CSV table of C-alpha atoms and ligand atoms in Angstrom, one decimal:
chain,number,residue,atom,x,y,z
A,1,MET,CA,-3.6,-14.7,47.1
A,2,GLY,CA,-0.2,-14.2,48.7
A,3,ARG,CA,1.3,-15.8,51.8
A,4,ASP,CA,1.1,-12.6,53.9
A,5,HIS,CA,-2.7,-12.6,53.7
A,6,LEU,CA,-3.0,-16.2,55.0
A,7,THR,CA,-0.7,-15.5,57.9
A,8,LEU,CA,-2.8,-12.4,58.9
A,9,ILE,CA,-6.1,-14.4,58.7
A,10,LYS,CA,-4.6,-17.2,60.8
A,11,SER,CA,-3.3,-14.8,63.5
A,12,ASN,CA,-6.6,-12.9,63.7
A,13,PHE,CA,-8.3,-16.2,64.1
A,14,ARG,CA,-6.1,-17.2,67.1
A,15,LYS,CA,-6.7,-13.9,68.9
A,16,THR,CA,-10.5,-14.0,68.6
A,17,THR,CA,-10.8,-17.5,70.0
A,18,LEU,CA,-10.1,-16.0,73.4
A,19,ILE,CA,-13.2,-13.8,73.3
A,20,TYR,CA,-15.9,-15.4,71.0
A,21,SER,CA,-17.7,-18.7,71.0
A,22,SER,CA,-16.7,-21.2,68.2
A,23,MET,CA,-19.9,-20.5,66.3
A,24,GLN,CA,-19.3,-16.8,66.3
A,25,ILE,CA,-15.7,-17.3,65.2
A,26,PHE,CA,-16.9,-19.5,62.4
A,27,ARG,CA,-19.4,-16.9,61.2
A,28,LEU,CA,-16.8,-14.1,61.5
A,29,PHE,CA,-14.2,-16.1,59.5
A,30,LYS,CA,-16.8,-17.0,56.8
A,31,TYR,CA,-17.7,-13.3,56.5
A,32,LEU,CA,-14.1,-12.2,56.4
A,33,ALA,CA,-13.2,-14.8,53.7
A,34,LEU,CA,-16.3,-13.9,51.6
A,35,SER,CA,-15.4,-10.1,51.8
A,36,ILE,CA,-11.8,-10.8,50.7
A,37,LEU,CA,-13.1,-12.9,47.8
A,38,ILE,CA,-15.6,-10.2,46.7
A,39,CYS,CA,-13.0,-7.5,46.9
A,40,PHE,CA,-10.6,-9.6,44.9
A,41,PHE,CA,-13.1,-10.4,42.1
A,42,VAL,CA,-14.6,-6.9,41.9
A,43,GLY,CA,-11.1,-5.4,41.8
A,44,CYS,CA,-10.1,-7.8,39.0
A,45,SER,CA,-13.2,-7.2,36.9
A,46,GLN,CA,-12.8,-3.5,37.3
A,47,ARG,CA,-9.2,-3.7,36.0
A,48,LYS,CA,-10.2,-5.9,33.0
A,49,ASN,CA,-13.4,-4.3,32.0
A,50,SER,CA,-13.1,-0.7,32.8
A,51,PRO,CA,-15.5,0.8,30.3
A,52,SER,CA,-13.3,3.7,29.3
A,53,GLU,CA,-10.3,1.5,28.6
A,54,LYS,CA,-12.3,-1.0,26.6
A,55,ASP,CA,-13.8,1.8,24.5
A,56,ASN,CA,-10.3,3.3,23.9
A,57,SER,CA,-8.8,0.0,22.7
A,58,GLU,CA,-11.7,-0.7,20.4
A,59,LYS,CA,-11.4,2.8,18.9
A,60,ALA,CA,-7.7,2.4,18.3
A,61,TYR,CA,-8.3,-0.3,15.6
A,62,PHE,CA,-10.7,-1.1,12.8
A,63,THR,CA,-12.4,-4.5,12.3
A,64,LEU,CA,-13.3,-6.4,9.2
A,65,ASP,CA,-16.8,-4.9,9.5
A,66,ASP,CA,-15.5,-1.4,9.2
A,67,PHE,CA,-14.3,-2.0,5.6
A,68,LYS,CA,-17.2,-0.3,3.9
A,69,SER,CA,-17.7,2.6,6.3
A,70,VAL,CA,-14.1,3.9,6.0
A,71,GLU,CA,-13.3,6.3,3.1
A,72,LYS,CA,-10.5,4.8,1.0
A,73,ILE,CA,-8.4,5.5,-2.2
A,74,ASP,CA,-6.9,2.9,-4.5
A,75,ALA,CA,-4.0,5.0,-5.9
A,76,HIS,CA,-3.1,2.8,-8.9
A,77,VAL,CA,-5.7,1.2,-11.2
A,78,HIS,CA,-6.2,1.2,-15.0
A,79,VAL,CA,-9.7,2.0,-16.2
A,80,ASN,CA,-9.3,1.7,-20.0
A,81,THR,CA,-12.9,1.6,-20.9
A,82,GLU,CA,-16.1,3.7,-20.8
A,83,GLN,CA,-17.7,0.8,-18.8
A,84,THR,CA,-18.4,1.7,-15.2
A,85,SER,CA,-18.4,-1.7,-13.4
A,86,LEU,CA,-15.2,-1.0,-11.5
A,87,ILE,CA,-16.3,2.5,-10.6
A,88,GLN,CA,-19.6,1.2,-9.3
A,89,GLN,CA,-17.8,-1.3,-7.1
A,90,ALA,CA,-15.6,1.5,-5.9
A,91,GLU,CA,-18.7,3.4,-4.9
A,92,GLU,CA,-20.1,0.4,-3.1
A,93,ASP,CA,-16.9,-0.2,-1.2
A,94,ASN,CA,-16.2,3.5,-0.5
A,95,PHE,CA,-13.1,3.8,-2.7
A,96,ARG,CA,-11.9,6.7,-4.9
A,97,LEU,CA,-9.6,5.7,-7.8
A,98,LEU,CA,-6.5,7.0,-9.5
A,99,THR,CA,-6.5,5.6,-13.1
A,100,ILE,CA,-3.1,5.7,-14.7
A,101,ASN,CA,-2.2,5.9,-18.4
A,102,TRP,CA,0.9,4.1,-19.7
A,103,ASP,CA,2.8,4.2,-23.0
A,104,ASP,CA,3.9,0.8,-24.4
A,105,VAL,CA,3.4,0.0,-28.1
A,106,ASN,CA,3.3,-3.7,-27.2
A,107,ASP,CA,0.6,-3.2,-24.6
A,108,PRO,CA,-2.5,-1.4,-26.1
A,109,PRO,CA,-4.6,0.6,-26.1
A,110,PRO,CA,-2.5,3.6,-27.2
A,111,MET,CA,-2.0,6.2,-24.5
A,112,GLU,CA,-4.1,8.8,-26.4
A,113,ILE,CA,-7.1,6.4,-26.2
A,114,GLN,CA,-6.4,5.6,-22.5
A,115,GLN,CA,-6.5,9.4,-21.9
A,116,GLU,CA,-9.9,9.6,-23.6
A,117,PHE,CA,-11.3,6.9,-21.4
A,118,ALA,CA,-9.9,8.6,-18.3
A,119,ILE,CA,-11.4,12.0,-19.3
A,120,HIS,CA,-14.7,10.4,-20.0
A,121,GLN,CA,-14.8,8.7,-16.6
A,122,LEU,CA,-13.6,11.9,-14.9
A,123,LYS,CA,-16.5,13.8,-16.4
A,124,ALA,CA,-19.0,11.1,-15.4
A,125,PHE,CA,-17.6,10.6,-11.9
A,126,PRO,CA,-15.7,13.8,-10.9
A,127,GLU,CA,-15.8,12.9,-7.2
A,128,ARG,CA,-14.8,9.3,-7.6
A,129,ILE,CA,-11.9,9.3,-10.0
A,130,ALA,CA,-8.7,11.1,-10.8
A,131,TYR,CA,-6.2,10.4,-13.6
A,132,ALA,CA,-2.5,10.3,-14.3
A,133,THR,CA,-1.4,11.1,-17.9
A,134,THR,CA,1.9,9.8,-19.3
A,135,ILE,CA,4.7,10.7,-21.7
A,136,SER,CA,5.2,9.2,-25.1
A,137,ILE,CA,8.6,7.7,-26.0
A,138,LYS,CA,7.4,6.9,-29.5
A,139,ASN,CA,9.3,9.7,-31.2
A,140,PHE,CA,12.1,10.0,-28.6
A,141,ASN,CA,14.8,10.2,-31.2
A,142,ASN,CA,13.1,13.1,-33.1
A,143,ASP,CA,14.4,16.6,-32.5
A,144,ASP,CA,11.0,18.0,-31.4
A,145,TRP,CA,10.3,15.1,-28.9
A,146,GLN,CA,10.6,17.3,-25.9
A,147,GLU,CA,8.5,20.1,-27.3
A,148,GLN,CA,5.8,17.6,-28.4
A,149,THR,CA,5.8,15.9,-25.0
A,150,ILE,CA,5.4,19.2,-23.1
A,151,ALA,CA,2.5,20.2,-25.4
A,152,TYR,CA,0.8,16.8,-24.7
A,153,LEU,CA,1.3,17.3,-20.9
A,154,LYS,CA,-0.1,20.9,-21.0
A,155,ASN,CA,-3.2,19.6,-22.7
A,156,SER,CA,-3.5,16.8,-20.1
A,157,PHE,CA,-3.1,19.1,-17.2
A,158,ALA,CA,-5.8,21.4,-18.7
A,159,GLN,CA,-8.1,18.4,-18.9
A,160,GLY,CA,-7.6,17.5,-15.2
A,161,ALA,CA,-4.7,15.2,-15.1
A,162,VAL,CA,-3.2,15.2,-11.5
A,163,ALA,CA,0.0,13.2,-12.1
A,164,VAL,CA,2.3,11.9,-14.9
A,165,LYS,CA,3.2,8.2,-15.2
A,166,ILE,CA,6.7,7.3,-16.4
A,167,TYR,CA,7.0,3.7,-17.5
A,168,LYS,CA,9.5,0.9,-17.3
A,169,VAL,CA,10.0,1.0,-21.1
A,170,ILE,CA,12.4,3.7,-20.1
A,171,GLY,CA,15.4,1.6,-19.0
A,172,MET,CA,14.1,-1.7,-20.4
A,173,SER,CA,13.3,-1.2,-24.1
A,174,LEU,CA,13.7,2.5,-25.2
A,175,ARG,CA,16.8,2.9,-27.4
A,176,ASP,CA,18.6,6.0,-28.7
A,177,LYS,CA,19.8,6.6,-32.3
A,178,ASN,CA,22.9,4.5,-31.6
A,179,GLY,CA,20.8,1.5,-30.4
A,180,ASN,CA,21.8,2.0,-26.7
A,181,LEU,CA,19.2,1.6,-24.0
A,182,VAL,CA,18.1,4.9,-22.5
A,183,MET,CA,17.8,5.1,-18.7
A,184,ILE,CA,15.7,7.6,-16.7
A,185,ASP,CA,18.7,9.7,-15.6
A,186,ASP,CA,19.3,10.5,-19.3
A,187,PRO,CA,19.6,14.4,-19.6
A,188,ARG,CA,16.9,14.4,-22.4
A,189,PHE,CA,14.3,13.8,-19.7
A,190,ASP,CA,15.4,16.7,-17.5
A,191,GLY,CA,13.5,19.5,-19.3
A,192,ILE,CA,10.3,17.5,-19.1
A,193,ILE,CA,10.7,16.7,-15.5
A,194,ASP,CA,11.5,20.3,-14.7
A,195,PHE,CA,8.3,21.3,-16.5
A,196,ILE,CA,6.3,18.8,-14.4
A,197,VAL,CA,7.9,20.1,-11.2
A,198,LYS,CA,7.1,23.7,-12.2
A,199,ASN,CA,3.4,22.7,-12.5
A,200,ASN,CA,3.6,21.1,-9.0
A,201,ILE,CA,2.5,17.8,-10.5
A,202,PRO,CA,3.8,14.5,-9.1
A,203,ILE,CA,5.3,11.7,-11.2
A,204,VAL,CA,4.3,8.1,-10.7
A,205,GLY,CA,7.4,6.2,-11.8
A,206,HIS,CA,7.3,2.5,-12.6
A,207,LEU,CA,11.0,1.9,-13.3
A,208,GLY,CA,12.6,-1.5,-13.2
A,209,GLU,CA,10.9,-4.6,-12.2
A,210,PRO,CA,10.6,-6.7,-9.0
A,211,LYS,CA,14.0,-8.1,-8.0
A,212,ASN,CA,12.6,-11.6,-8.7
A,213,CYS,CA,12.8,-10.7,-12.4
A,214,TRP,CA,16.6,-11.0,-12.2
A,215,LEU,CA,16.6,-14.3,-10.3
A,216,PRO,CA,16.1,-17.9,-11.5
A,217,VAL,CA,12.5,-19.0,-11.1
A,218,GLU,CA,13.3,-21.4,-8.2
A,219,LYS,CA,14.8,-18.5,-6.1
A,220,MET,CA,11.8,-16.1,-6.6
A,221,THR,CA,9.9,-15.2,-3.5
A,222,ILE,CA,6.2,-15.1,-4.4
A,223,LYS,CA,4.1,-17.5,-6.5
A,224,GLY,CA,2.8,-14.7,-8.8
A,225,ASP,CA,6.3,-13.7,-10.0
A,226,LYS,CA,7.2,-17.4,-10.4
A,227,SER,CA,4.3,-18.1,-12.7
A,228,TYR,CA,4.5,-14.8,-14.6
A,229,PHE,CA,8.2,-15.0,-15.5
A,230,HIS,CA,7.9,-18.7,-16.2
A,231,ASP,CA,5.2,-17.9,-18.7
A,232,HIS,CA,7.0,-14.8,-20.1
A,233,PRO,CA,10.7,-15.7,-20.6
A,234,GLU,CA,11.0,-12.6,-22.9
A,235,TYR,CA,10.6,-10.4,-19.8
A,236,HIS,CA,12.6,-12.6,-17.4
A,237,MET,CA,15.8,-10.6,-17.1
A,238,TYR,CA,17.7,-13.5,-15.5
A,239,LEU,CA,17.7,-15.0,-19.0
A,240,HIS,CA,18.8,-11.7,-20.6
A,241,PRO,CA,22.1,-10.6,-19.0
A,242,GLU,CA,22.7,-8.3,-21.9
A,243,PHE,CA,20.1,-5.9,-20.4
A,244,PRO,CA,20.9,-3.6,-17.5
A,245,SER,CA,21.0,-5.3,-14.0
A,246,TYR,CA,18.4,-4.7,-11.3
A,247,GLU,CA,20.9,-2.5,-9.5
A,248,ALA,CA,21.5,-0.4,-12.7
A,249,GLN,CA,17.7,0.3,-12.9
A,250,ILE,CA,17.5,1.3,-9.3
A,251,ASP,CA,20.7,3.4,-9.5
A,252,ALA,CA,19.4,5.3,-12.6
A,253,ARG,CA,16.2,6.1,-10.8
A,254,ASP,CA,18.1,7.3,-7.7
A,255,ARG,CA,20.4,9.5,-9.8
A,256,MET,CA,17.3,11.1,-11.5
A,257,LEU,CA,15.8,11.8,-8.0
A,258,GLU,CA,19.1,13.4,-6.9
A,259,LYS,CA,18.9,15.7,-9.9
A,260,HIS,CA,15.3,16.7,-9.1
A,261,PRO,CA,15.0,17.1,-5.4
A,262,ASP,CA,11.8,19.2,-5.7
A,263,LEU,CA,10.0,16.5,-7.7
A,264,LYS,CA,7.2,14.8,-5.9
A,265,PHE,CA,7.9,11.2,-6.9
A,266,ILE,CA,5.7,8.2,-6.3
A,267,GLY,CA,7.6,5.0,-6.8
A,268,ALA,CA,5.0,2.6,-8.3
A,269,HIS,CA,5.1,-1.0,-7.0
A,270,LEU,CA,7.0,-0.1,-3.8
A,271,GLY,CA,9.6,1.7,-5.9
A,272,SER,CA,10.8,-1.7,-7.2
A,273,LEU,CA,12.3,-2.3,-3.7
A,274,GLU,CA,9.5,-4.7,-2.8
A,275,TRP,CA,11.8,-7.4,-1.7
A,276,SER,CA,13.2,-5.6,1.4
A,277,ILE,CA,11.6,-3.2,3.8
A,278,ASP,CA,15.1,-2.2,4.9
A,279,GLU,CA,16.2,-1.2,1.4
A,280,LEU,CA,12.9,0.6,0.9
A,281,ALA,CA,13.4,2.5,4.2
A,282,LYS,CA,16.9,3.6,3.1
A,283,ARG,CA,15.4,5.2,-0.1
A,284,LEU,CA,12.6,6.9,1.8
A,285,ASP,CA,15.1,8.3,4.3
A,286,LYS,CA,17.3,9.5,1.5
A,287,PHE,CA,14.6,11.1,-0.7
A,288,PRO,CA,12.2,13.1,1.5
A,289,ASN,CA,9.9,13.8,-1.6
A,290,MET,CA,9.6,10.1,-2.4
A,291,THR,CA,6.4,8.2,-1.7
A,292,VAL,CA,5.7,4.6,-2.9
A,293,ASP,CA,2.5,2.9,-3.9
A,294,MET,CA,1.8,-0.7,-3.1
A,295,ALA,CA,0.3,-1.7,-6.4
A,296,ALA,CA,0.6,-5.4,-7.1
A,297,ARG,CA,3.3,-5.7,-4.4
A,298,ILE,CA,1.2,-6.3,-1.2
A,299,PRO,CA,2.1,-10.0,-1.5
A,300,HIS,CA,5.7,-9.0,-0.9
A,301,PHE,CA,4.7,-7.4,2.5
A,302,GLN,CA,2.8,-10.6,3.2
A,303,TYR,CA,5.8,-12.7,2.3
A,304,GLN,CA,8.1,-10.7,4.6
A,305,ALA,CA,5.5,-10.8,7.4
A,306,LYS,CA,5.7,-14.6,7.5
A,307,THR,CA,9.2,-14.4,9.0
A,308,ASN,CA,9.3,-10.7,10.2
A,309,TRP,CA,5.8,-9.7,11.2
A,310,GLN,CA,7.1,-7.1,13.7
A,311,GLY,CA,9.5,-5.6,11.1
A,312,VAL,CA,6.8,-5.1,8.5
A,313,HIS,CA,4.3,-3.8,11.1
A,314,ASP,CA,6.8,-1.3,12.4
A,315,PHE,CA,7.9,-0.3,8.9
A,316,LEU,CA,4.3,0.6,8.0
A,317,ILE,CA,3.9,2.6,11.1
A,318,LYS,CA,7.2,4.5,10.8
A,319,TYR,CA,6.6,5.3,7.1
A,320,GLN,CA,2.8,5.8,7.3
A,321,ASP,CA,3.1,9.2,5.6
A,322,ARG,CA,5.1,7.8,2.6
A,323,LEU,CA,3.0,4.8,1.5
A,324,LEU,CA,-0.1,4.6,-0.7
A,325,TYR,CA,-2.6,1.8,-0.7
A,326,ALA,CA,-3.0,0.6,-4.4
A,327,THR,CA,-3.8,-2.6,-6.3
A,328,ASP,CA,-3.1,-2.3,-10.0
A,329,ILE,CA,-6.5,-3.6,-11.0
A,330,VAL,CA,-7.0,-3.3,-14.8
A,331,THR,CA,-10.3,-3.1,-16.7
A,332,ASN,CA,-10.5,-2.8,-20.4
A,333,GLY,CA,-14.2,-3.4,-20.7
A,334,THR,CA,-14.1,-7.0,-21.9
A,335,GLU,CA,-14.6,-8.6,-18.5
A,336,ASP,CA,-17.9,-9.9,-17.2
A,337,PRO,CA,-19.1,-7.0,-15.1
A,338,SER,CA,-20.2,-9.2,-12.1
A,339,VAL,CA,-16.9,-11.1,-12.2
A,340,LEU,CA,-14.9,-7.9,-12.3
A,341,LYS,CA,-16.9,-6.4,-9.5
A,342,LYS,CA,-16.5,-9.5,-7.3
A,343,ASP,CA,-12.8,-9.8,-8.0
A,344,ALA,CA,-12.2,-6.1,-7.1
A,345,HIS,CA,-14.3,-6.4,-3.9
A,346,ASP,CA,-12.5,-9.6,-2.8
A,347,ARG,CA,-9.1,-8.1,-3.5
A,348,TRP,CA,-9.9,-4.9,-1.6
A,349,LEU,CA,-11.5,-6.8,1.3
A,350,SER,CA,-8.5,-9.2,1.6
A,351,ASP,CA,-6.0,-6.4,1.7
A,352,TRP,CA,-8.2,-4.6,4.4
A,353,LYS,CA,-8.1,-7.8,6.5
A,354,PHE,CA,-4.3,-7.8,6.2
A,355,PHE,CA,-3.7,-4.2,7.2
A,356,ALA,CA,-6.6,-3.7,9.7
A,357,THR,CA,-6.9,-7.0,11.6
A,358,ASP,CA,-4.6,-9.6,13.1
A,359,GLU,CA,-6.3,-12.6,11.6
A,360,THR,CA,-4.3,-15.5,10.3
A,361,MET,CA,-4.9,-15.5,6.5
A,362,GLN,CA,-3.7,-16.8,3.1
A,363,ALA,CA,-3.4,-15.1,-0.3
A,364,SER,CA,-3.2,-16.7,-3.7
A,365,GLU,CA,0.3,-15.3,-4.5
A,366,VAL,CA,2.0,-16.3,-1.2
A,367,GLU,CA,2.8,-19.8,0.0
A,368,GLY,CA,1.6,-20.6,3.5
A,369,GLU,CA,-0.1,-18.5,6.1
A,370,PHE,CA,0.6,-15.1,7.5
A,371,LYS,CA,-0.9,-12.8,10.1
A,372,GLY,CA,-2.7,-9.5,9.6
A,373,LEU,CA,-0.8,-6.4,10.7
A,374,LYS,CA,-3.6,-4.8,12.8
A,375,LEU,CA,-2.4,-1.2,12.1
A,376,PRO,CA,-3.9,1.5,14.3
A,377,ARG,CA,-6.8,3.6,12.8
A,378,ASP,CA,-4.7,6.7,12.2
A,379,VAL,CA,-2.1,4.6,10.2
A,380,ILE,CA,-4.9,3.1,8.1
A,381,HIS,CA,-6.3,6.5,7.3
A,382,ASN,CA,-2.9,7.7,6.1
A,383,LEU,CA,-2.2,4.6,3.9
A,384,TYR,CA,-5.7,4.4,2.6
A,385,ARG,CA,-6.7,8.0,2.1
A,386,LYS,CA,-4.8,11.0,3.5
A,387,ASN,CA,-1.5,10.5,1.6
A,388,ALA,CA,-3.2,10.0,-1.8
A,389,GLU,CA,-5.6,12.8,-1.1
A,390,LYS,CA,-2.7,15.2,-0.6
A,391,LEU,CA,-1.0,14.1,-3.8
A,392,PHE,CA,-3.9,13.6,-6.2
A,393,PHE,CA,-7.2,14.8,-4.9
A,394,GLY,CA,-6.4,17.9,-2.8
A,395,ASP,CA,-6.6,21.0,-5.0
A,396,ARG,CA,-8.0,19.6,-8.2
A,397,LYS,CA,-10.5,22.5,-8.5
A,398,THR,CA,-7.7,25.1,-8.7
A,399,LYS,CA,-5.9,23.2,-11.4
A,400,ARG,CA,-8.9,23.0,-13.8
B,1,LIG,ZN1,-0.1,-0.5,-13.2
């Protein structure tokens, strides 16, 4: 209560003493004070608990309990099996899945077998799953490689593939006839990319690796990368300076995008720009047809949120139309179904907590605590469903 109110009450009190008895004055004062108090509290409570305002603020955000009721898409998984455990868990948790084929002779099963699994699951769960085919680099140095690749893609599209994966082997292990590493901006890819664009099919490109791969282990940001590259020195590029640098990988990808402005390109794993929301923002500004998936890189958002919560929060809001929720969960049918289901559920729920709530939390790959981003509902719908729906699930019927 302010000083002016007290002065007014005191002066009113002095005037009334001339007319009323002391008892009447006491009652009047008590009544007046009580009225002021009631007005004050009623006013305050109306301001705080106005029903419409409360409803609106609750409607603006989801809670942890909304996890199952909201339709979601995980835009990067690998279902390399006819087993259905992961798809069952997706049904329980209200997810659709994009399963992605890859081509790497050192990482079986072969892409043709992966495609068989994908088509099998697509037939069994047409509403639940979509698949991305891939291109083979096995016979890259043969004269008919381009023709063979286009024939394979035609067949994949006819069977329902909605995207094409290109894999990091391009840039990191594929060599030409002279033994030189082949980067993704090599002109031999142009005819194939043009064919994919003509079919209005997006490319999911995993090119390069996280920047941590080119750093010494002690300078890496997240625990997952530290242990992975410690255990796999053969893939730790810091130890292999004879291979292209991180920047060379990113530049080759960018030059390929410059050559193909109509290509709908999804940069897998935050487009290998996971280490900096500012660098990622620059690429999204430069390439309007570029989207990125978050597969296996959400810990990098969490790591940055530890010191720049507002920056990560605002980045996700600004680029809400250009980001896809994704995990990179892999199943090859050898896992214990109940363990696989629980792991998938825990992962999906933990990520939901990070994006939808502002709870303080921890994650296995990040040291220390960080706070959830509490993104508005509309943003969650875009990240979790609408963007992926437009790219992969929209007009599947017309393609078949
Ligand atoms: Zn993957």
